[in-house]
Coordinates of C-alpha atoms and ligand atoms in Angstrom, one line a residue:
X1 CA 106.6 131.0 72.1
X2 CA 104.3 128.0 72.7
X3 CA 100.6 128.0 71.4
X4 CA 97.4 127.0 73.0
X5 CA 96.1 124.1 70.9
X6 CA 92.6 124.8 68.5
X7 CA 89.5 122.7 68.8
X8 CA 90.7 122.0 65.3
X9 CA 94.1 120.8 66.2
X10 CA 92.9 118.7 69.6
X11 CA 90.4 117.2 66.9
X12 CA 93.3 116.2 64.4
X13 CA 95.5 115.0 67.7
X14 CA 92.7 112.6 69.2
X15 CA 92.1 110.8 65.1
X16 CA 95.9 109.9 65.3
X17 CA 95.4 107.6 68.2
X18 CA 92.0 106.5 67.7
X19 CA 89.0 107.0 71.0
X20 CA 90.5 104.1 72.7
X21 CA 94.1 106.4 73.4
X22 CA 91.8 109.6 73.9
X23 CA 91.6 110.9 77.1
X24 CA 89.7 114.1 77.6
X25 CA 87.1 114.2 80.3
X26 CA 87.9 115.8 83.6
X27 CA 87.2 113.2 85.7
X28 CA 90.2 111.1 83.1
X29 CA 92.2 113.8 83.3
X30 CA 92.5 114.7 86.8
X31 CA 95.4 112.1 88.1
X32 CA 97.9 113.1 85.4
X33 CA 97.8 116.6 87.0
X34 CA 99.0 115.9 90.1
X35 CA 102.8 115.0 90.9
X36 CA 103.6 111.9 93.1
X37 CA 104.5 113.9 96.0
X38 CA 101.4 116.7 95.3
X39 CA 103.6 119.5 95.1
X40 CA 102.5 120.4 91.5
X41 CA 99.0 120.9 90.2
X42 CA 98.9 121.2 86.3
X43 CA 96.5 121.7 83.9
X44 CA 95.3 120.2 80.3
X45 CA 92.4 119.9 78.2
X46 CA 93.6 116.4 76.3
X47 CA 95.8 112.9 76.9
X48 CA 96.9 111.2 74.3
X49 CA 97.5 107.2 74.4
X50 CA 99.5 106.4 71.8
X51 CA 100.0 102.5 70.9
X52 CA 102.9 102.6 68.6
X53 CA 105.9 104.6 67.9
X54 CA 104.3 105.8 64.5
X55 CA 101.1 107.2 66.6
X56 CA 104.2 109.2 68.9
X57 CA 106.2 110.6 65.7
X58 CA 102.7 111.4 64.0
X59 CA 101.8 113.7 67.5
X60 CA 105.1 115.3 67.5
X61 CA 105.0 116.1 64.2
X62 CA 101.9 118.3 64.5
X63 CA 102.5 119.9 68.0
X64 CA 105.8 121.0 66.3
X65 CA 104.5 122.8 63.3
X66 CA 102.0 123.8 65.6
X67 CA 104.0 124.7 68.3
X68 CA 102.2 123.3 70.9
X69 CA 104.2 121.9 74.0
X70 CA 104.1 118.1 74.6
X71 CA 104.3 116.4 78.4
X72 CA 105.4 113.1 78.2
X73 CA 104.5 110.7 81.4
X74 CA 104.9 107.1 82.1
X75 CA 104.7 106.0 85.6
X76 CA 103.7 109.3 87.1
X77 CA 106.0 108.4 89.9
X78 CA 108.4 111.8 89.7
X79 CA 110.0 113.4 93.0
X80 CA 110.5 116.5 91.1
X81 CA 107.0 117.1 89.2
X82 CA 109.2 116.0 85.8
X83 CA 106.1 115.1 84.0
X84 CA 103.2 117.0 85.5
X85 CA 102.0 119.7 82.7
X86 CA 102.4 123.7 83.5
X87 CA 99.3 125.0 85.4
X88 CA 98.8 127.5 81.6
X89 CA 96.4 124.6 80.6
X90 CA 98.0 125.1 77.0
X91 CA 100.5 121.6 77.0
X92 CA 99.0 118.5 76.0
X93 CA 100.2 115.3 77.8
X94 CA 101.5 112.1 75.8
X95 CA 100.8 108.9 78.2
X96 CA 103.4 106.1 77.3
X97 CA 101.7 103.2 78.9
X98 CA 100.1 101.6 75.8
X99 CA 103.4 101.3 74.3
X100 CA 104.2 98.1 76.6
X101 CA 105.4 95.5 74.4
X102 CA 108.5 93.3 75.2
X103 CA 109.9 93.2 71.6
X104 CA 113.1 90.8 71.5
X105 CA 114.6 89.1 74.4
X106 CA 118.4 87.3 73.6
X107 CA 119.9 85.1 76.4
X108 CA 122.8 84.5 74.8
X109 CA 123.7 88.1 73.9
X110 CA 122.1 89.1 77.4
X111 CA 119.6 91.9 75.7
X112 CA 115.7 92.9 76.4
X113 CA 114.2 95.1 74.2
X114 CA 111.1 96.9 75.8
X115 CA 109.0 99.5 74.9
X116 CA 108.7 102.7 77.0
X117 CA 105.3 102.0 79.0
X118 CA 106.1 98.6 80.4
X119 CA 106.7 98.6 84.1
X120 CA 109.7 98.2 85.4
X121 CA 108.8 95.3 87.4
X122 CA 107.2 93.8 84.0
X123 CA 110.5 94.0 82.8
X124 CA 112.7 92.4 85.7
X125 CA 109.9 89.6 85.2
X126 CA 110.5 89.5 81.5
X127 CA 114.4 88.9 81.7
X128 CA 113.7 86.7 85.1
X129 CA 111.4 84.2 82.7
X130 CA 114.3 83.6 80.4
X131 CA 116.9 82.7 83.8
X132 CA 118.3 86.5 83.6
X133 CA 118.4 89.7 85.5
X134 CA 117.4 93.3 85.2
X135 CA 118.8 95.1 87.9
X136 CA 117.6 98.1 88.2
X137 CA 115.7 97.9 91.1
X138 CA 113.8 101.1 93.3
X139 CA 110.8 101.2 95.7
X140 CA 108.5 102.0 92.7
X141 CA 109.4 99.0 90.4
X142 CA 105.5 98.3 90.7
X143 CA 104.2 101.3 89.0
X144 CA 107.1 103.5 87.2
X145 CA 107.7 102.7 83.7
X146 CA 110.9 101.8 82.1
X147 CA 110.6 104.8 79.6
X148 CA 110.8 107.7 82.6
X149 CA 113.2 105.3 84.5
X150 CA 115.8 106.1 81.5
X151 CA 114.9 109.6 80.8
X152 CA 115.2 110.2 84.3
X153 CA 118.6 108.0 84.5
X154 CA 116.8 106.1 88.0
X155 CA 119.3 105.1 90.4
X156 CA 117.9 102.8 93.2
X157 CA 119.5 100.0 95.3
X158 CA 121.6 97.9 93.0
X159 CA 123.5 100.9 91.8
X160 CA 126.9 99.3 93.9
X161 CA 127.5 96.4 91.3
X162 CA 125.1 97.4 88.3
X163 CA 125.1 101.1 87.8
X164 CA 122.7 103.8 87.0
X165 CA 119.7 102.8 84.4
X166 CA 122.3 104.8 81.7
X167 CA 124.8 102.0 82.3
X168 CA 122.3 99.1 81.6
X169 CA 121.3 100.9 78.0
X170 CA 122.5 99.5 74.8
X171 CA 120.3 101.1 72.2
X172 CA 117.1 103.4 72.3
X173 CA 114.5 104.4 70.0
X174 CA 113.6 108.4 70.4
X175 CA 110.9 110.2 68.7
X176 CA 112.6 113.8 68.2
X177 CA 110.9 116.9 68.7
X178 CA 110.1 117.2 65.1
X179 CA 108.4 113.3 64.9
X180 CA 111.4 111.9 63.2
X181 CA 112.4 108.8 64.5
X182 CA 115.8 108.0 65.9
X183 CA 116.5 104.0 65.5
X184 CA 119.0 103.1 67.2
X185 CA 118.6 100.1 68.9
X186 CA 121.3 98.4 68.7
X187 CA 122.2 95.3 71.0
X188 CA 125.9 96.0 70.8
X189 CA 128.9 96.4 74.0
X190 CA 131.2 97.6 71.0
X191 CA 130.1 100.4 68.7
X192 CA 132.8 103.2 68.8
X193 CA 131.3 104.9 65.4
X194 CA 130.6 108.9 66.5
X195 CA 128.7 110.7 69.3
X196 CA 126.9 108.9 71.7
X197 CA 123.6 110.2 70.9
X198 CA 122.2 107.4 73.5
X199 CA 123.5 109.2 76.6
X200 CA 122.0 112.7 75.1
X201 CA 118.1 111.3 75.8
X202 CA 118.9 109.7 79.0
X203 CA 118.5 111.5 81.9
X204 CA 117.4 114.5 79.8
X205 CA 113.5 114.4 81.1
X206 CA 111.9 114.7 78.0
X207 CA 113.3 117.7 76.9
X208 CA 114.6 116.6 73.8
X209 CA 112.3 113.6 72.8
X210 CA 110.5 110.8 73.8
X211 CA 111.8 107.3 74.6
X212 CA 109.8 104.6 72.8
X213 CA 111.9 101.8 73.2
X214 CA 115.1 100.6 74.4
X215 CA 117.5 97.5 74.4
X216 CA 118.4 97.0 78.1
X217 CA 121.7 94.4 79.4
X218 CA 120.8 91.8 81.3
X219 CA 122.9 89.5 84.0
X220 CA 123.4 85.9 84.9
X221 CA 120.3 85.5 87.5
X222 CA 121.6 85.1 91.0
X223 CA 120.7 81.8 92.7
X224 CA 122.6 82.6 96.1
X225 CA 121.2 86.6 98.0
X226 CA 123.3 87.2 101.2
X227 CA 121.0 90.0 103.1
X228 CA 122.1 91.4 106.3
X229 CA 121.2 94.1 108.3
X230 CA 124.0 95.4 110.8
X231 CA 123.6 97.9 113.4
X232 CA 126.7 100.7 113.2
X233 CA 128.3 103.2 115.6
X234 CA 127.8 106.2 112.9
X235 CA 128.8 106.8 109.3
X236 CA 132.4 106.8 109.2
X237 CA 132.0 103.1 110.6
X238 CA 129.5 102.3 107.6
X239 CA 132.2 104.1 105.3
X240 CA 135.0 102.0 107.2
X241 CA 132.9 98.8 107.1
X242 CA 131.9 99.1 103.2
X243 CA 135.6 99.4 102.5
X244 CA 137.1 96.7 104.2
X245 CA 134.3 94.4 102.9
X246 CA 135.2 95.0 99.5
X247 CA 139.0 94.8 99.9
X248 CA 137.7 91.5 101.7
X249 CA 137.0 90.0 98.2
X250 CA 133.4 90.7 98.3
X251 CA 132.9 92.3 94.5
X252 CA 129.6 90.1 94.9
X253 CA 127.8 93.2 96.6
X254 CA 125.0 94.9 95.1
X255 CA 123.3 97.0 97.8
X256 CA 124.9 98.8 101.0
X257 CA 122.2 101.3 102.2
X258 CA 122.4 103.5 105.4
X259 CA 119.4 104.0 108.0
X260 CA 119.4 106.2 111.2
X261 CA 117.6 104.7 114.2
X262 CA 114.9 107.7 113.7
X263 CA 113.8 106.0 110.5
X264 CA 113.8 102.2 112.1
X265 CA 111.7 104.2 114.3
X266 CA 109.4 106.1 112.2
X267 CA 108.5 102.6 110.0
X268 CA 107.7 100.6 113.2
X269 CA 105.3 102.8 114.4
X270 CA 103.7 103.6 111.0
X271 CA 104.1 100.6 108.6
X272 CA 102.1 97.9 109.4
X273 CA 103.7 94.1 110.4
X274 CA 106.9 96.4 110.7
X275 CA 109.2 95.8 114.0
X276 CA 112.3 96.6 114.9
X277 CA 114.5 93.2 114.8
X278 CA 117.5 93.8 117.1
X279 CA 116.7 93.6 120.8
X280 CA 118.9 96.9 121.4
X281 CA 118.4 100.3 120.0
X282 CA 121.7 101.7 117.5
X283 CA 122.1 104.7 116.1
X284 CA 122.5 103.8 112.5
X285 CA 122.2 100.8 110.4
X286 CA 123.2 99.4 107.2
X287 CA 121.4 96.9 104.7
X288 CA 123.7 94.5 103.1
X289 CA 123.4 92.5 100.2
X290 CA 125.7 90.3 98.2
X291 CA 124.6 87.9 95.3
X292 CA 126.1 85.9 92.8
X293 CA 125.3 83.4 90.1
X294 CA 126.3 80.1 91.4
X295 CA 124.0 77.7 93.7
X296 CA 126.4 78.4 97.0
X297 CA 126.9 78.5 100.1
X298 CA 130.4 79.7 100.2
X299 CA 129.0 83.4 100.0
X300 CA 126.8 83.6 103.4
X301 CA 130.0 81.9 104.6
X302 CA 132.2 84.6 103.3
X303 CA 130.1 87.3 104.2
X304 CA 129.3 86.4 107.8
X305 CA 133.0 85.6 108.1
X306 CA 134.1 89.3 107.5
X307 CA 131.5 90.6 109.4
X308 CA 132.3 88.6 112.3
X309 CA 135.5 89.6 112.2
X310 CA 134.0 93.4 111.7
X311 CA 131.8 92.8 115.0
X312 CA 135.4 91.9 116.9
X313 CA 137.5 94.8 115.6
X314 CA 134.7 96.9 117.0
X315 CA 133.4 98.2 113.3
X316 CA 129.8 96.7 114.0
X317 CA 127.9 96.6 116.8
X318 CA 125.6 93.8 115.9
X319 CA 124.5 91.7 113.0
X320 CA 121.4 90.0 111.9
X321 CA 122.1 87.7 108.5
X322 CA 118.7 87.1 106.7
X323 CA 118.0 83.2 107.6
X324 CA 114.7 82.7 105.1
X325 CA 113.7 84.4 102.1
X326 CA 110.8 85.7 104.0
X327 CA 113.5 87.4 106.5
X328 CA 115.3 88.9 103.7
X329 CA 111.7 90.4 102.7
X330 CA 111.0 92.0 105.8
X331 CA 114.8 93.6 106.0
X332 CA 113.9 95.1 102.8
X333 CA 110.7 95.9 103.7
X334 CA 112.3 98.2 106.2
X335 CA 114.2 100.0 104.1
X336 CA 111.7 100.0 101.2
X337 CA 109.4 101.8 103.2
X338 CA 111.4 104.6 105.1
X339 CA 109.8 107.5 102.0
X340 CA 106.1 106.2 103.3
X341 CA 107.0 106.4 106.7
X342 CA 107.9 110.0 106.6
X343 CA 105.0 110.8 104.8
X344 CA 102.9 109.7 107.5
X345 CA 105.2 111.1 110.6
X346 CA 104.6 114.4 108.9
X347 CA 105.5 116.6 106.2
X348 CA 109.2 116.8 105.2
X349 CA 111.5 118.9 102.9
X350 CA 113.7 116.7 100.4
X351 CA 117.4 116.6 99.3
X352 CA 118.9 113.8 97.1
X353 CA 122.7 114.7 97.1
X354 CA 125.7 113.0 96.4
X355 CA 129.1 113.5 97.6
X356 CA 132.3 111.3 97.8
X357 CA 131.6 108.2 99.2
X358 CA 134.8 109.1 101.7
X359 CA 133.3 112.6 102.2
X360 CA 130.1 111.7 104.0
X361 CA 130.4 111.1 107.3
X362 CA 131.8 115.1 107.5
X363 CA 129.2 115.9 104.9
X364 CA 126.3 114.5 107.4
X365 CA 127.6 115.8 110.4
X366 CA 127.7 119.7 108.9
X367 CA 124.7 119.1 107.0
X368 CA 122.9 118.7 110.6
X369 CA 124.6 121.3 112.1
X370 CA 123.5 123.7 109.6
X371 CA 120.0 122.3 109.3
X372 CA 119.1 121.8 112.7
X373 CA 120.9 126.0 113.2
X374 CA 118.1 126.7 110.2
X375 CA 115.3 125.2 111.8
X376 CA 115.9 122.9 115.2
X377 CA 112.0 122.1 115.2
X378 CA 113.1 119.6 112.1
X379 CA 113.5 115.9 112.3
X380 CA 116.7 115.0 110.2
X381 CA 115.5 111.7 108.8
X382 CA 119.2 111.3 106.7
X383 CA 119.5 107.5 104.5
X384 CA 120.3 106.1 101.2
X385 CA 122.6 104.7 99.1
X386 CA 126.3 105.1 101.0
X387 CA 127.5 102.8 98.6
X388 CA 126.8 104.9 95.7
X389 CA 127.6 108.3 97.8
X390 CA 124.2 109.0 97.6
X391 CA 121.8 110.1 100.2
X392 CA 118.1 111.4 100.8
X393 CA 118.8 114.3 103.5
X394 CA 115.7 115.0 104.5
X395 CA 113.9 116.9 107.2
X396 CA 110.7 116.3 108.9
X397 CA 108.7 118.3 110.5
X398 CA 107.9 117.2 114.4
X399 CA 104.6 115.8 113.9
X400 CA 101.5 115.5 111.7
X401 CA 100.9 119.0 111.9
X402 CA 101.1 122.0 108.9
X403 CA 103.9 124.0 110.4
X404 CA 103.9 126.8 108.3
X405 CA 106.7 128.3 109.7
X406 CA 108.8 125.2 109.4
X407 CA 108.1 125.0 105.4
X408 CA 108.9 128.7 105.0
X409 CA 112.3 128.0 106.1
X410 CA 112.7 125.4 103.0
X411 CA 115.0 127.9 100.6
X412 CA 117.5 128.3 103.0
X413 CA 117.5 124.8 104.3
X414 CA 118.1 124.1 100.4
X415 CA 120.3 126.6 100.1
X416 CA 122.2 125.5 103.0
X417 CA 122.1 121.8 102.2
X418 CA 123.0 122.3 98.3
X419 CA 125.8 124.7 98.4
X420 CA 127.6 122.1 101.3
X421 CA 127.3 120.0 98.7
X422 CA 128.8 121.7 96.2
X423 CA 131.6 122.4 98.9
X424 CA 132.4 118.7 98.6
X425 CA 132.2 119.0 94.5
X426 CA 128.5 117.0 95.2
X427 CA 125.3 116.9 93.0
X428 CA 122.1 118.6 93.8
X429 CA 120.2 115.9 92.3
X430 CA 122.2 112.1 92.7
X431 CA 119.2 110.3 91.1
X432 CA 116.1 111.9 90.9
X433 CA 116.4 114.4 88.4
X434 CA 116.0 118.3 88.0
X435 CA 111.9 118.2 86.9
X436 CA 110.9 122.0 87.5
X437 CA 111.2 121.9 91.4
X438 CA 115.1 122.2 91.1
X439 CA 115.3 123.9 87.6
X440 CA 116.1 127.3 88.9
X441 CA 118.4 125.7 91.4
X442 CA 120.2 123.8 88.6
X443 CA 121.6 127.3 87.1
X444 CA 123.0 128.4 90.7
X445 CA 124.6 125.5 91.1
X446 CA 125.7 123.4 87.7
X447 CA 128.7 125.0 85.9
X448 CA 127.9 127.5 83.3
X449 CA 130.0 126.0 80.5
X450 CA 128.1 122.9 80.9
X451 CA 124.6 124.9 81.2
X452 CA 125.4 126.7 78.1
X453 CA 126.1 123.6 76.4
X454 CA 122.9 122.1 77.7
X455 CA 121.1 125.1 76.2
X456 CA 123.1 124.6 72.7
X457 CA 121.6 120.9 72.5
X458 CA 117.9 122.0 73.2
X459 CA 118.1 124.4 70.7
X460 CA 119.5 122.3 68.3
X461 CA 117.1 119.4 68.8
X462 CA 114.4 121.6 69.9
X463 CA 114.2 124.7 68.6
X464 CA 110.3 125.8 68.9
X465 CA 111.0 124.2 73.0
X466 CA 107.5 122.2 72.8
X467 CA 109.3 119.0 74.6
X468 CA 108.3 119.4 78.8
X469 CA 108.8 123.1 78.7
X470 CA 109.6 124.3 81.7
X471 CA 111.8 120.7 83.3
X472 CA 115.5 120.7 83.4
X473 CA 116.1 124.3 81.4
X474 CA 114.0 127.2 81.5
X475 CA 112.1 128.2 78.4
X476 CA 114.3 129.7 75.6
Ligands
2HG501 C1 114.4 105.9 98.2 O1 115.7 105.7 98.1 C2 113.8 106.8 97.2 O2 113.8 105.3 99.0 C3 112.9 107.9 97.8 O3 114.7 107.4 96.3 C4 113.7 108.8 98.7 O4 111.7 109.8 99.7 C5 112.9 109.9 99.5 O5 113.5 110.9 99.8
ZN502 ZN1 116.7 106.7 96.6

């Protein structure tokens, strides 16, 4: 059982970070209430700023003995309200984005170590200024932090070649729920010595610490980008084409990324300086992009070779190869700003599944049918990252409008959408997390072994459940 926090206590809280890392008027307050998407609104009567990893152990340490439950929030740029406080008023939020050093950067053992606040574009920016990459890469590299992109374990659109933000960890530092601190940042690719405790904080939301700092691989900087942007038949042909290109010898690629003509058409008419760049209409498209160390041309040759020969065997309809770096901009403008898009067609209801990359051409075309049986009205705006399996099927409604009776049909389009994918052994959540909007969902659908398990951990690390009560597991 949680406690509500004593002027006493909020007075002892606010001295550990000093008044600069104090935030307690309402006005202050207000945007860490709201969720990114404005489905949540929370409540709290302080935010705390710490600047150090001492300040963060210190806070723990008293809302532990205290009992008093802790929201931590970095970028504030959740799909799933992960880091928006309950609406009780009683949790206290812990803001990461003073702690925004770049500690330690090694180019010869390819390793950045960052703290938790800096954003994520700071960091790509960090490892770019000593010739290396980053590459985790996601529409909201401007704003989110690094420390939610690894308790979230962010996905994005360099997944293909680079892996999930848990594959690019080598070592983290973790305040645990009890204000010790868990150093473990190592810069090592071999350390077989026990439990990964690593993997235990990532992706876990909060819910069993806080993330201060992390030591994060880096990559050879690529010097040669191939971008395309080919116009498809349907999925199985994006499926077909993404498979021969790699058994063409093209292990350079790091992004493959499915569009429906509906969202070419939805950014055209609402982003601004957006177009549509093929003179004929398709019904699906595909954003390519290959890259590679080396100063080369061979790779656009490669590249448009194959999908030439794609175009002839009838796999692609058409194909536009970025010819400027300002062209390769604007094709990933497009697809960056398909999530914006809908917002302003309308209001929309949200999956992010995942299913066998071979699986989703069947998985699209049931997922509409049952969908569109559920509620025809809806505009099935269905894209992502094919070449990760993973894709945002989501439904508009037909216009600008509230369509009430459009949103009251939301469980069973969930329901619908989430048990098809767990037909196809799937995920309810491919990369943006659990947060509280699917927490009850998570029990229906995640095995109960593993559940239980989940459950054991909390309460182990845990065990008075102050860390984001309420996200990922419900209270024990
Ligand atoms: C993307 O891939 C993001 O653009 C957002 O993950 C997806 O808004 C969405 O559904
Ligand atoms: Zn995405």
């Amino acid at each position: 059982m949680l406690n509500t926090p004593t002027p006493e206590l909020l007075n002892q809280l606010k001295q550990i970070v000093g008044p600069s890392g104090v935030v307690d008027q309402p006005q202050d307050i207000a945007p860490y209430l709201v969720d990114h998407r404005k489905l949540y609104r929370g409540a709290t009567s302080l935010v705390l700023r710490p600047e150090s990893t001492e300040q963060v152990s210190q806070i723990l340490k008293l809302c532990h003995a205290h009992h008093i439950g802790v929201v931590p929030v970095g970028g504030n740029t959740s799909y799933c309200g992960g880091a928006t406080p309950s609406s009780a008023g009683n949790e206290i939020v812990v803001s990461l984005s003073r702690l925004k050093r770049i500690r330690h950067i090694d180019p010869d053992n390819y390793t950045l170590t960052v703290e938790a606040g800096c954003v994520l574009a700071e960091v790509q920016q960090a490892a770019e200024a000593a010739d290396r990459l980053f590459p985790l890469s996601l529409g909201s590299e401007g704003s989110c932090q690094i420390g939610g992109n690894l308790s979230t374990n962010a996905g994005g659109t360099a997944v293909l070649r680079y892996g999930m933000a848990r594959d690019l960890v080598l070592g983290l530092e973790v305040v645990l729920p009890d204000g010790r601190v868990l150093d473990d940042l190592n810069a090592l690719r071999k350390n077989n010595t026990g439990y990964d405790l690593r993997d235990l904080f990532i992706g876990a939301e909060g819910t069993l610490g806080i993330i201060t700092a992390a030591t994060l691989k880096l990559y050879p900087l690529p010097r040669t980008r191939v971008t395309a942007l080919v116009a498809v038949d349907d999925p199985a042909a994006a499926v077909a084409l993404l498979s021969f290109l790699r058994s063409s010898g093209s292990d350079a690629l790091s992004t493959f990324e499915l569009m429906p003509r509906i969202a070419i058409e939805l950014v055209c008419r609402h982003i601004a300086g957006i177009n549509d760049p093929f003179d004929d209409t398709h019904p699906w498209y595909v954003l390519i992009e290959a890259s590679t160390a080396q100063l080369t041309d061979h790779l656009t040759e490669e590249l448009s070779e194959v999908l030439v020969r794609s175009q002839q065997n009838q796999l692609v309809r058409e194909v536009l190869l970025a010819q400027s770096s300002s062209q390769r901009e604007f094709f990933w403008r497009i697809r960056e700003t398909i999530p914006e898009a809908q917002t302003r067609a309308g209001g929309s209801i949200k999956h992010d599944v995942s299913v066998s990359i071979s699986d989703l051409p069947k998985f699209i075309e049931e997922g509409t049918a049952l969908c569109k049986g559920i509620a025809p009205e809806g505009v099935m705006v269905i894209y992502g990252h094919l070449g990760d399996g993973s894709l945002h099927f989501n439904i508009n409604t037909p216009d600008a409008g509230a369509h009430p009776e459009f949103f009251a049909k939301k469980t069973a389009l969930n329901n619908a959408v989430h048990e098809l994918a767990m037909r196809y052994r799937g995920s309810i959540s491919a990369e943006h997390g659990i947060g509280q909007l699917k927490r009850d969902e998570l029990v229906e659908f995640k095995n109960p072994v593993a559940m239980q398990l989940m459950h054991t951990i909390k309460q182990a690390l845990d065990p008075h459940g102050i860390m984001n009560p309420g996200k990922v597991l419900a209270g024990d």
